XYZ file of N, CA, C and O in Angstrom:
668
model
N 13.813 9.345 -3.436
C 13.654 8.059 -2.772
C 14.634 7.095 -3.405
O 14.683 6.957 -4.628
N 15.631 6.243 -2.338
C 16.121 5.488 -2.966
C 16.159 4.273 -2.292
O 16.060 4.246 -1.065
N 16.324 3.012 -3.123
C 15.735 1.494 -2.654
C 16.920 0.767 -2.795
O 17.588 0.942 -3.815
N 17.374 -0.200 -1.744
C 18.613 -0.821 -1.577
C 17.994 -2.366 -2.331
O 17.372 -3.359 -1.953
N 18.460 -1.964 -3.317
C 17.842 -3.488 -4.603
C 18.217 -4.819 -4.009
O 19.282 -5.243 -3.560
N 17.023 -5.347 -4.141
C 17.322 -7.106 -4.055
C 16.043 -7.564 -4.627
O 15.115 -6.894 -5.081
N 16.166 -8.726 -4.523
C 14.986 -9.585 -5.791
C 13.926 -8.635 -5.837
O 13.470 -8.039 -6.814
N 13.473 -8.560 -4.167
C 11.984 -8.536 -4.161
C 11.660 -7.017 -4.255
O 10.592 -6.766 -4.814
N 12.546 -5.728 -3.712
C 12.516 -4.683 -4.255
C 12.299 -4.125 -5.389
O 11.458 -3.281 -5.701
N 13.749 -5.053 -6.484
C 13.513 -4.742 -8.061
C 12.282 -5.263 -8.482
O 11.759 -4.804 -9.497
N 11.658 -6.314 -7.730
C 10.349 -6.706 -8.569
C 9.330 -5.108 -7.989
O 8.917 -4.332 -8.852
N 9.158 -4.938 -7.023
C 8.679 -3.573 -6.959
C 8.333 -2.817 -7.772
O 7.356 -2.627 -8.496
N 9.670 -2.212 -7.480
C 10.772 -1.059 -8.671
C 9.534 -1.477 -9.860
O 8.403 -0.992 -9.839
N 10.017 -2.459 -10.864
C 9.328 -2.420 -12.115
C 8.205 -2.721 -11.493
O 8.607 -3.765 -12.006
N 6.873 -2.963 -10.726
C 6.058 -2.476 -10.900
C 5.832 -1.445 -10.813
O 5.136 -0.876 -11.654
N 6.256 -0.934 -9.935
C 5.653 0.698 -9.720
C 6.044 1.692 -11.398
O 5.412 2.517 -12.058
N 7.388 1.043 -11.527
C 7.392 1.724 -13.178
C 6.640 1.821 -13.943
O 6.390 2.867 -14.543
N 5.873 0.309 -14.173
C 4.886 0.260 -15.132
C 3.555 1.246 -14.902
O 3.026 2.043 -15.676
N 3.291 0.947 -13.804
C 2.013 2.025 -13.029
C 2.413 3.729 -13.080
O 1.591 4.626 -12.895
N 3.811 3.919 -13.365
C 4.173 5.296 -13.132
C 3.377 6.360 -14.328
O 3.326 7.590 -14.340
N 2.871 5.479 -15.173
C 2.526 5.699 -16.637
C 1.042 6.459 -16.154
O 0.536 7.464 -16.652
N 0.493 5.553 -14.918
C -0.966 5.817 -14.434
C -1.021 6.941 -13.201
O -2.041 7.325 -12.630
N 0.099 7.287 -12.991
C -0.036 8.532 -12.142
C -0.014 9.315 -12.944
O 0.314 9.173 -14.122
N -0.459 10.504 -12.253
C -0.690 12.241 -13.256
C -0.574 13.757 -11.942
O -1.131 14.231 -10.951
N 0.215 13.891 -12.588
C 0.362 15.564 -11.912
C -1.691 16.328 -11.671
O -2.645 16.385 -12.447
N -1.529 16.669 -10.498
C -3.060 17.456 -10.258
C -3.207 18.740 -10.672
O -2.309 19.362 -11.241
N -4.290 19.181 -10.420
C -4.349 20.706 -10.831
C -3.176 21.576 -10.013
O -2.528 22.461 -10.572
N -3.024 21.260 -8.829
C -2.505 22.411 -8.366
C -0.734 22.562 -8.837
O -0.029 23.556 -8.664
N -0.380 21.399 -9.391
C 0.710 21.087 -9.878
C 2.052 20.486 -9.465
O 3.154 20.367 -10.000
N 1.456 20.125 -8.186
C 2.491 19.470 -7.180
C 1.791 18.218 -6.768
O 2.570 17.328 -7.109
N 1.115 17.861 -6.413
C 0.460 16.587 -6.322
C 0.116 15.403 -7.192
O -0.055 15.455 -8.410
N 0.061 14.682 -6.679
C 0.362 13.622 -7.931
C -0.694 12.939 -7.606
O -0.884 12.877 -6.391
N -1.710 12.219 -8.497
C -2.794 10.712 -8.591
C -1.674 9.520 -8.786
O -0.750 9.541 -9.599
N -1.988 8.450 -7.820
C -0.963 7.142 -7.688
C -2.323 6.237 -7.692
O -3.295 6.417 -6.957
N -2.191 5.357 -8.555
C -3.783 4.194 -8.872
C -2.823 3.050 -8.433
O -1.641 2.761 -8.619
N -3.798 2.578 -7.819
C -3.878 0.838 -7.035
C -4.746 0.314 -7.816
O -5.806 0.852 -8.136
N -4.305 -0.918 -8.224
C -5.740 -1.995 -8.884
C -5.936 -3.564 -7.745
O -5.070 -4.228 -7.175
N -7.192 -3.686 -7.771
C -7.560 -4.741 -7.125
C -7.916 -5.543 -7.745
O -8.988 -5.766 -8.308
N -6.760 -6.173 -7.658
C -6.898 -7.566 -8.821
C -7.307 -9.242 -8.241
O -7.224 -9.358 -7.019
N -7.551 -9.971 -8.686
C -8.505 -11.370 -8.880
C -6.722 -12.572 -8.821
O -6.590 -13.677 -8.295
N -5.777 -11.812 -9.505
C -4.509 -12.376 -9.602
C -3.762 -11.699 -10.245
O -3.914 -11.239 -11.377
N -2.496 -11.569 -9.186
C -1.115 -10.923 -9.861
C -0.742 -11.173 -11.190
O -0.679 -12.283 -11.719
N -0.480 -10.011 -11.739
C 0.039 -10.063 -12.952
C 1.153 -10.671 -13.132
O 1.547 -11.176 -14.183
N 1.657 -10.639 -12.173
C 3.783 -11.026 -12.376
C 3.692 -12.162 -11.535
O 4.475 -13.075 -11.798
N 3.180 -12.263 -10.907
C 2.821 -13.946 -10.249
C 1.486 -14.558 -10.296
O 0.550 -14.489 -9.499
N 1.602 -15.104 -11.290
C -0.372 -15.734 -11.669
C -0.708 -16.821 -10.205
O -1.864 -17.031 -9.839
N 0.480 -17.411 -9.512
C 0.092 -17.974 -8.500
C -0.535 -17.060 -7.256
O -1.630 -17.405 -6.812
N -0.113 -16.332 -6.897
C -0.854 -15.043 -6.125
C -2.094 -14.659 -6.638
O -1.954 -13.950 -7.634
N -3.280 -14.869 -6.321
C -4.545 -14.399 -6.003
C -5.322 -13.394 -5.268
O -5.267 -13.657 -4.067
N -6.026 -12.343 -5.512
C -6.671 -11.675 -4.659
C -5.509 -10.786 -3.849
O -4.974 -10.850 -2.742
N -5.419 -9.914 -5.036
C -3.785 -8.745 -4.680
C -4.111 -7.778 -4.834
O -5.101 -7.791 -5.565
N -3.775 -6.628 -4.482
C -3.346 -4.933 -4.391
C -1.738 -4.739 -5.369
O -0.592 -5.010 -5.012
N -2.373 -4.024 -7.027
C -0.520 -4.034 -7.630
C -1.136 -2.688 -7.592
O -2.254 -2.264 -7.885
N 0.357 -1.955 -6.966
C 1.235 -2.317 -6.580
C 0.710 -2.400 -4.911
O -0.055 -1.553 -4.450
N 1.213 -3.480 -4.150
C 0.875 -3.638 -3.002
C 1.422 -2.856 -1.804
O 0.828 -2.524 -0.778
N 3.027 -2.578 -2.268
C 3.477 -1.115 -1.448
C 3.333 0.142 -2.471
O 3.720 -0.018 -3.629
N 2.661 1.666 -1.973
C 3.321 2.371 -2.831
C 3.778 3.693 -2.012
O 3.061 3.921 -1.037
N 4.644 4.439 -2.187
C 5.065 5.622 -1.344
C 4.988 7.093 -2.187
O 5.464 7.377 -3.285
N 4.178 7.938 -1.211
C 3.777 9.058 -1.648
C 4.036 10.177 -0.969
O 4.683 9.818 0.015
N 3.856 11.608 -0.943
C 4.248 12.152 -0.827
C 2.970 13.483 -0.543
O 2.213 13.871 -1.433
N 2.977 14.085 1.058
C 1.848 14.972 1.922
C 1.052 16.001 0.275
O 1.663 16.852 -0.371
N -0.227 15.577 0.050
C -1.114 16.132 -1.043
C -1.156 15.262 -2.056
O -1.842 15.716 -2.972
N -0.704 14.182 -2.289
C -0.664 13.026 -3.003
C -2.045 12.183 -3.128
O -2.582 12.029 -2.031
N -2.658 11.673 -4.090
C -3.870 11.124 -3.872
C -3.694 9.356 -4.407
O -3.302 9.010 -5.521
N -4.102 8.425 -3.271
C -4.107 7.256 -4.072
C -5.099 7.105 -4.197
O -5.851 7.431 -3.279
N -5.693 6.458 -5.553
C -7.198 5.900 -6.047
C -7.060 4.266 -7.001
O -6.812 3.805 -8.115
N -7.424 3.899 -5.617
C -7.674 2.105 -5.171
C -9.177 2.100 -6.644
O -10.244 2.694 -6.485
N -8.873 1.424 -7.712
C -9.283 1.432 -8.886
C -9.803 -0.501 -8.654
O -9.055 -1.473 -8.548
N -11.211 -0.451 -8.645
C -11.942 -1.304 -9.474
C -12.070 -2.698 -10.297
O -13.004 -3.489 -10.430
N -10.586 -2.660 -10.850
C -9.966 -3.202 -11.756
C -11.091 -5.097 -11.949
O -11.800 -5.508 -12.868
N -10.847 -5.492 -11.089
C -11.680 -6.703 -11.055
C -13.273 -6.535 -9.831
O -13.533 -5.619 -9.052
N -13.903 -7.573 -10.066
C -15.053 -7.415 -9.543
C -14.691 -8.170 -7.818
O -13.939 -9.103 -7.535
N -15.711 -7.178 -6.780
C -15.720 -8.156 -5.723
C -14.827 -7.605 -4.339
O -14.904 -7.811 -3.128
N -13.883 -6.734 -5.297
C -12.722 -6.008 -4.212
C -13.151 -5.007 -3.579
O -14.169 -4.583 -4.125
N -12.763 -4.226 -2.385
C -12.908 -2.757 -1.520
C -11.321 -2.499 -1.224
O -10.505 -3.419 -1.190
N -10.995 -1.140 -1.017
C -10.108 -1.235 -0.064
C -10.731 -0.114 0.705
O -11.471 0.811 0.372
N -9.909 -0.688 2.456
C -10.198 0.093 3.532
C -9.383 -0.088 4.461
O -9.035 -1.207 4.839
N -8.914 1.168 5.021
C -7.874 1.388 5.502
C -7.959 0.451 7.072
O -9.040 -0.006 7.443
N -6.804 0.277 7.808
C -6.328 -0.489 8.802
C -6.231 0.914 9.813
O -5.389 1.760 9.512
N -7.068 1.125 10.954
C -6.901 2.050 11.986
C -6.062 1.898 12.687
O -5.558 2.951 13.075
N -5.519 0.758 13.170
C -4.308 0.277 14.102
C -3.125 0.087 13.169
O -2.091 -0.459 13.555
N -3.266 0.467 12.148
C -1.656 0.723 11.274
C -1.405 2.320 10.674
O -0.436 2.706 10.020
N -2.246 2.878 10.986
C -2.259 4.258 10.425
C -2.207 5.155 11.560
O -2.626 4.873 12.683
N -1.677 6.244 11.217
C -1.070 7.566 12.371
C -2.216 7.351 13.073
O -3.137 6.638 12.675
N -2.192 7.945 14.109
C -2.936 8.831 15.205
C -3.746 9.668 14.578
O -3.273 10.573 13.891
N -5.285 9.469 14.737
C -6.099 10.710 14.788
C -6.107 11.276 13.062
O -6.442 12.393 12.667
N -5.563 9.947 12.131
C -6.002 10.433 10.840
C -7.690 9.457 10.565
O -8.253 8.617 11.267
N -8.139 10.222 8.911
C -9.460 10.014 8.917
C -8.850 9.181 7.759
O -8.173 9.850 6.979
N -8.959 7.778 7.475
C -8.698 7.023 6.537
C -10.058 6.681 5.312
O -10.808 7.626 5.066
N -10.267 5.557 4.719
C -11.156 5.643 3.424
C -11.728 3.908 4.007
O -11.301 3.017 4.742
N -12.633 4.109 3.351
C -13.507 2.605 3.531
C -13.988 2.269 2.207
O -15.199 2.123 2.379
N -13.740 2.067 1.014
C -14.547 1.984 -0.165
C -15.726 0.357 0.190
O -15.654 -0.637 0.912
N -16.539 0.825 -0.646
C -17.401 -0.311 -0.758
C -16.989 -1.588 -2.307
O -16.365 -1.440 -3.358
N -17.480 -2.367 -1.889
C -17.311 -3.156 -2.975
C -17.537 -3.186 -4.284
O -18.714 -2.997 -4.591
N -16.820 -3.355 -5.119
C -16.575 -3.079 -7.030
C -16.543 -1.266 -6.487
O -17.045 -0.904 -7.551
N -16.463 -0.689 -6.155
C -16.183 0.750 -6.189
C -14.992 1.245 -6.067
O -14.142 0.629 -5.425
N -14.803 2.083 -6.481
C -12.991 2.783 -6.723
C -13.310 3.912 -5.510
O -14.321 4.610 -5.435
N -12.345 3.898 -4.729
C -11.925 5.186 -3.855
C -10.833 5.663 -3.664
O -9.777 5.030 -3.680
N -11.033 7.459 -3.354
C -9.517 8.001 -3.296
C -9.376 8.209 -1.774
O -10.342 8.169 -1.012
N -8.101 8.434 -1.386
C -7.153 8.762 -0.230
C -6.414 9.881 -0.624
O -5.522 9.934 -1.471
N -6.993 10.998 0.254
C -5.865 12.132 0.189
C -4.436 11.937 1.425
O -4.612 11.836 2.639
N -3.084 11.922 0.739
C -2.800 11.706 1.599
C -2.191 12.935 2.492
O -1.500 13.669 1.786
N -2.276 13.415 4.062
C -1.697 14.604 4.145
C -1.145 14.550 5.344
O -0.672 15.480 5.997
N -1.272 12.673 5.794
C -0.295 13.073 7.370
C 1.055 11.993 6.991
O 0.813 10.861 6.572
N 2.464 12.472 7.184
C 3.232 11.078 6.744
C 3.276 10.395 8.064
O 3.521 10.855 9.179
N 2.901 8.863 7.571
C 2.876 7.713 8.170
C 2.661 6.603 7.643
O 2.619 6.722 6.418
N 2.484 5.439 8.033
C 2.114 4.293 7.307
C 0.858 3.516 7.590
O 0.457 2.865 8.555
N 0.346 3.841 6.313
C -1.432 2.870 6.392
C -1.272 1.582 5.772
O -0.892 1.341 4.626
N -1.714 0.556 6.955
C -1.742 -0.375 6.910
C -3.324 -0.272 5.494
O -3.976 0.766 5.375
N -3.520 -1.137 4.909
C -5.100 -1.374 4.453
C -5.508 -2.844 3.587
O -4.654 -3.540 3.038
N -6.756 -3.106 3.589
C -7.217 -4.457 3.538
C -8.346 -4.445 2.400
O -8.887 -3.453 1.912
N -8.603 -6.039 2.047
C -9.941 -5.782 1.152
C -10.607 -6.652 1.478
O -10.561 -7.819 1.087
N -11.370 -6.130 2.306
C -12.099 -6.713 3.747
C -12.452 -7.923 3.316
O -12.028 -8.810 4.056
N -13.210 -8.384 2.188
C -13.714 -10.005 2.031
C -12.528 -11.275 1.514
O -12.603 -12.482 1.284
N -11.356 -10.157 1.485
C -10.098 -11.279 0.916
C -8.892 -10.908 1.820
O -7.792 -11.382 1.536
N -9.067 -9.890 3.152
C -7.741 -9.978 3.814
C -7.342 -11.333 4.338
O -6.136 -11.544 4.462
N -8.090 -12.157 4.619
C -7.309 -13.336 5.227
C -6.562 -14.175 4.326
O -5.694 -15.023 4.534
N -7.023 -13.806 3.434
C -6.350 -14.457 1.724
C -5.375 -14.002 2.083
O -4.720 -14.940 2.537
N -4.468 -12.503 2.232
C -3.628 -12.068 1.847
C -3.936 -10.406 1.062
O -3.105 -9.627 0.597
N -4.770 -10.332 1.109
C -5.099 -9.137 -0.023
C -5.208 -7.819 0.919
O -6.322 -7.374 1.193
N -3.825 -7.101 1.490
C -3.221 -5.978 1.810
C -2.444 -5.155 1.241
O -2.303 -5.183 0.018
N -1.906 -4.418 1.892
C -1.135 -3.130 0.921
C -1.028 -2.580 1.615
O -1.712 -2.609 2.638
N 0.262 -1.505 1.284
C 0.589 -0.450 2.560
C 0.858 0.826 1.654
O 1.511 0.791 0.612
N 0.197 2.087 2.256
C 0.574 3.402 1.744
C 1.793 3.764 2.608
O 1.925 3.304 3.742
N 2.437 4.372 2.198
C 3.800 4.755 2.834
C 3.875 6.734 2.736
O 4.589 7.389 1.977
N 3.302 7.039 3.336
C 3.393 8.243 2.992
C 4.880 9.337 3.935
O 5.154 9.235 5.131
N 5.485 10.161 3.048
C 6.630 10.218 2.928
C 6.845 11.853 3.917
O 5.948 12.639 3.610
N 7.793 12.407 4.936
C 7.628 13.731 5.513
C 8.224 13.484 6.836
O 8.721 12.427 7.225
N 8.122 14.486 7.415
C 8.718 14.643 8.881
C 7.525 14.311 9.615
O 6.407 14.820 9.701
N 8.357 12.832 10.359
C 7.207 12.499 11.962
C 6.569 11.209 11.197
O 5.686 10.581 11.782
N 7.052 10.749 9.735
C 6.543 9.010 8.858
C 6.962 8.145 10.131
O 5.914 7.700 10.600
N 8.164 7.675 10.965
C 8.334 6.861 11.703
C 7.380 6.779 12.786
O 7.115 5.782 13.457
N 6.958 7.793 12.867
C 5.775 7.389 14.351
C 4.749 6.453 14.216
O 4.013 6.237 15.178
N 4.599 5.873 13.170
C 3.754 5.017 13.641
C 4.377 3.540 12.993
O 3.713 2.505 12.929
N 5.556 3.657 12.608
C 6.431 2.208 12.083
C 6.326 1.118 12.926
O 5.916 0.013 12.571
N 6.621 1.359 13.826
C 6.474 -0.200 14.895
C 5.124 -0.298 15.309
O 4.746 -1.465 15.411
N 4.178 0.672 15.611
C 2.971 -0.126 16.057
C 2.491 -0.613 15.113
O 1.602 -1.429 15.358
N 2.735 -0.429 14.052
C 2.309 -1.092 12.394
C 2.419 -2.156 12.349
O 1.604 -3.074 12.256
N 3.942 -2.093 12.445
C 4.317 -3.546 12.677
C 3.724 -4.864 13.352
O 3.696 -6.066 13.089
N 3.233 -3.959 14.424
C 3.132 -5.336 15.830
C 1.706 -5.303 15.814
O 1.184 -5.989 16.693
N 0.695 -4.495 14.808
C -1.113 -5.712 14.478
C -0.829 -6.707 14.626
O 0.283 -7.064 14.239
N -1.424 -7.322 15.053
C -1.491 -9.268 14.736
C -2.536 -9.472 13.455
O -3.646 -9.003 13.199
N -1.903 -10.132 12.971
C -2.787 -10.671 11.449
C -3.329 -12.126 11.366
O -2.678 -13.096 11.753
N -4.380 -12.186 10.913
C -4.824 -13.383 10.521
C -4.369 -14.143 9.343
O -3.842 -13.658 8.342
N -4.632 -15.411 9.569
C -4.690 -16.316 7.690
C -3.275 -15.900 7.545
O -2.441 -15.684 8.424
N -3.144 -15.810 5.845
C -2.461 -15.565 5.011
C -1.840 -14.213 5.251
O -0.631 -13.983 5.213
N -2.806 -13.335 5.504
C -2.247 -11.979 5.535
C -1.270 -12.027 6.555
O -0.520 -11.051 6.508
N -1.020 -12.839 7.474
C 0.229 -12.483 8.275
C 1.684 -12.705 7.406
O 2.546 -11.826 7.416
N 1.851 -13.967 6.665
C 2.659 -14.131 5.703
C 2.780 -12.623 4.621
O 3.931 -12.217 4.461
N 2.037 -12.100 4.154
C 2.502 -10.996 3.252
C 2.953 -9.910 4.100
O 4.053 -9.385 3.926
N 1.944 -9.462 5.240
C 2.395 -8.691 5.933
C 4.078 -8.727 6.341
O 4.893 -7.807 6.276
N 4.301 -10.392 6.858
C 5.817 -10.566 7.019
C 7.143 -10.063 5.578
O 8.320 -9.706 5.624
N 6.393 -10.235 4.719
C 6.673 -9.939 3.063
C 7.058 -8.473 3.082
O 8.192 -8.067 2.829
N 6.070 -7.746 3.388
C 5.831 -6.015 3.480
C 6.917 -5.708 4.106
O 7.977 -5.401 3.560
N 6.676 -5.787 5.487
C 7.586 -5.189 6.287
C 9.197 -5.263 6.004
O 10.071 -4.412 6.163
N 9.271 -7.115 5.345
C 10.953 -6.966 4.774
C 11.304 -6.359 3.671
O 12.495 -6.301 3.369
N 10.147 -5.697 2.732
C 10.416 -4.698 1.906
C 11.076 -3.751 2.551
O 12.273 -3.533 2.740
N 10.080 -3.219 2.863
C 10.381 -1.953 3.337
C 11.541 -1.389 3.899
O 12.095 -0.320 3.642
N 11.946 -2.657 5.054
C 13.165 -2.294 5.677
C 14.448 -1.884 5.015
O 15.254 -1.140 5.572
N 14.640 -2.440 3.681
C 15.592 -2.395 2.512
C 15.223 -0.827 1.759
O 15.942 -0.293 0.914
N 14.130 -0.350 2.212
C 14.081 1.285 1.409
C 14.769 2.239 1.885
O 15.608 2.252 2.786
N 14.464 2.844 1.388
C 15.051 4.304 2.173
C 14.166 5.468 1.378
O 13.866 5.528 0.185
N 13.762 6.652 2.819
C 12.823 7.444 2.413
C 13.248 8.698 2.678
O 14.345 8.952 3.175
N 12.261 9.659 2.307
C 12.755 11.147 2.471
C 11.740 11.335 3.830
O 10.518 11.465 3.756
N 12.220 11.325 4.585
C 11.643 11.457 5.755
C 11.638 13.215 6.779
O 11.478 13.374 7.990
N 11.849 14.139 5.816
C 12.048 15.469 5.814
C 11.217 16.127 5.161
O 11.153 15.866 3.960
N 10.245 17.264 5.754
C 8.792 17.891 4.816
C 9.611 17.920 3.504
O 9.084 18.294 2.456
């Protein structure tokens, strides 16, 4: 995977570095654990409140993300109208940690249901042949509050990446 750097990428970049520490190879030895924390306020921007670090992360078909706890009050649960066709996404309940296997590539939109209008989204990016099929209807949810502003945030990430879009 490689990322066409600018401010808001490299701020990425080093998060996801720091977090790279919190992923771990699985039993079977190809899959990887990728942890999300649901935080109360950004670490790297104390003005940002009620966040998902890292808020984008990109993974790869058998990959597991586990949306971690971290502060009190948070869920995450996936966005049906931003995620493939006919996948089974995650709903965690509140203060509870849940995992996502991921095994179709596409892009999951997801929320933390009592603070999405805040802003408090995130996108799994999962990485393979047939990820673009669901890029533009992703795009075009309509968002409420705040979350339309990050969402606008997300998407100009992204556009600056570049993925392995090949099993």
């Amino acid at each position: 995977m490689q990322f066409k750097m600018n401010r808001r990428t490299m701020m990425a970049t080093s998060a996801a570095a720091r977090f790279a520490s919190g992923s771990t190879v699985l039993a079977d030895g190809h899959a990887t654990m990728h942890e999300v924390q649901m935080l109360n306020q950004d670490p790297n921007e104390p003005r940002n409140r009620q966040v998902f670090e890292p808020r984008i992360i990109v993974v790869k078909p058998g990959d597991t993300v586990k949306f971690l706890a971290t502060d009190p009050g948070h869920n995450s649960e996936y966005i049906p109208e931003m995620s493939p066709e006919g996948v089974e996404g995650w709903e965690g309940r509140i203060g509870e940690e849940v995992e996502f296997v991921a095994e179709t590539p596409g892009f999951y939109g997801y929320k933390c249901t009592p603070h999405a209008s805040v802003g408090m989204v995130g996108l799994v990016i999962v990485e393979g042949e047939g990820m673009m099929e669901n890029f533009e209807a992703a795009q075009e949810v309509r968002q409420r509050g705040r979350a339309r502003q990050v969402w606008d945030e997300i998407w100009e990430e992204v556009e600056g990446m570049e993925f392995n879009v090949e099993s």
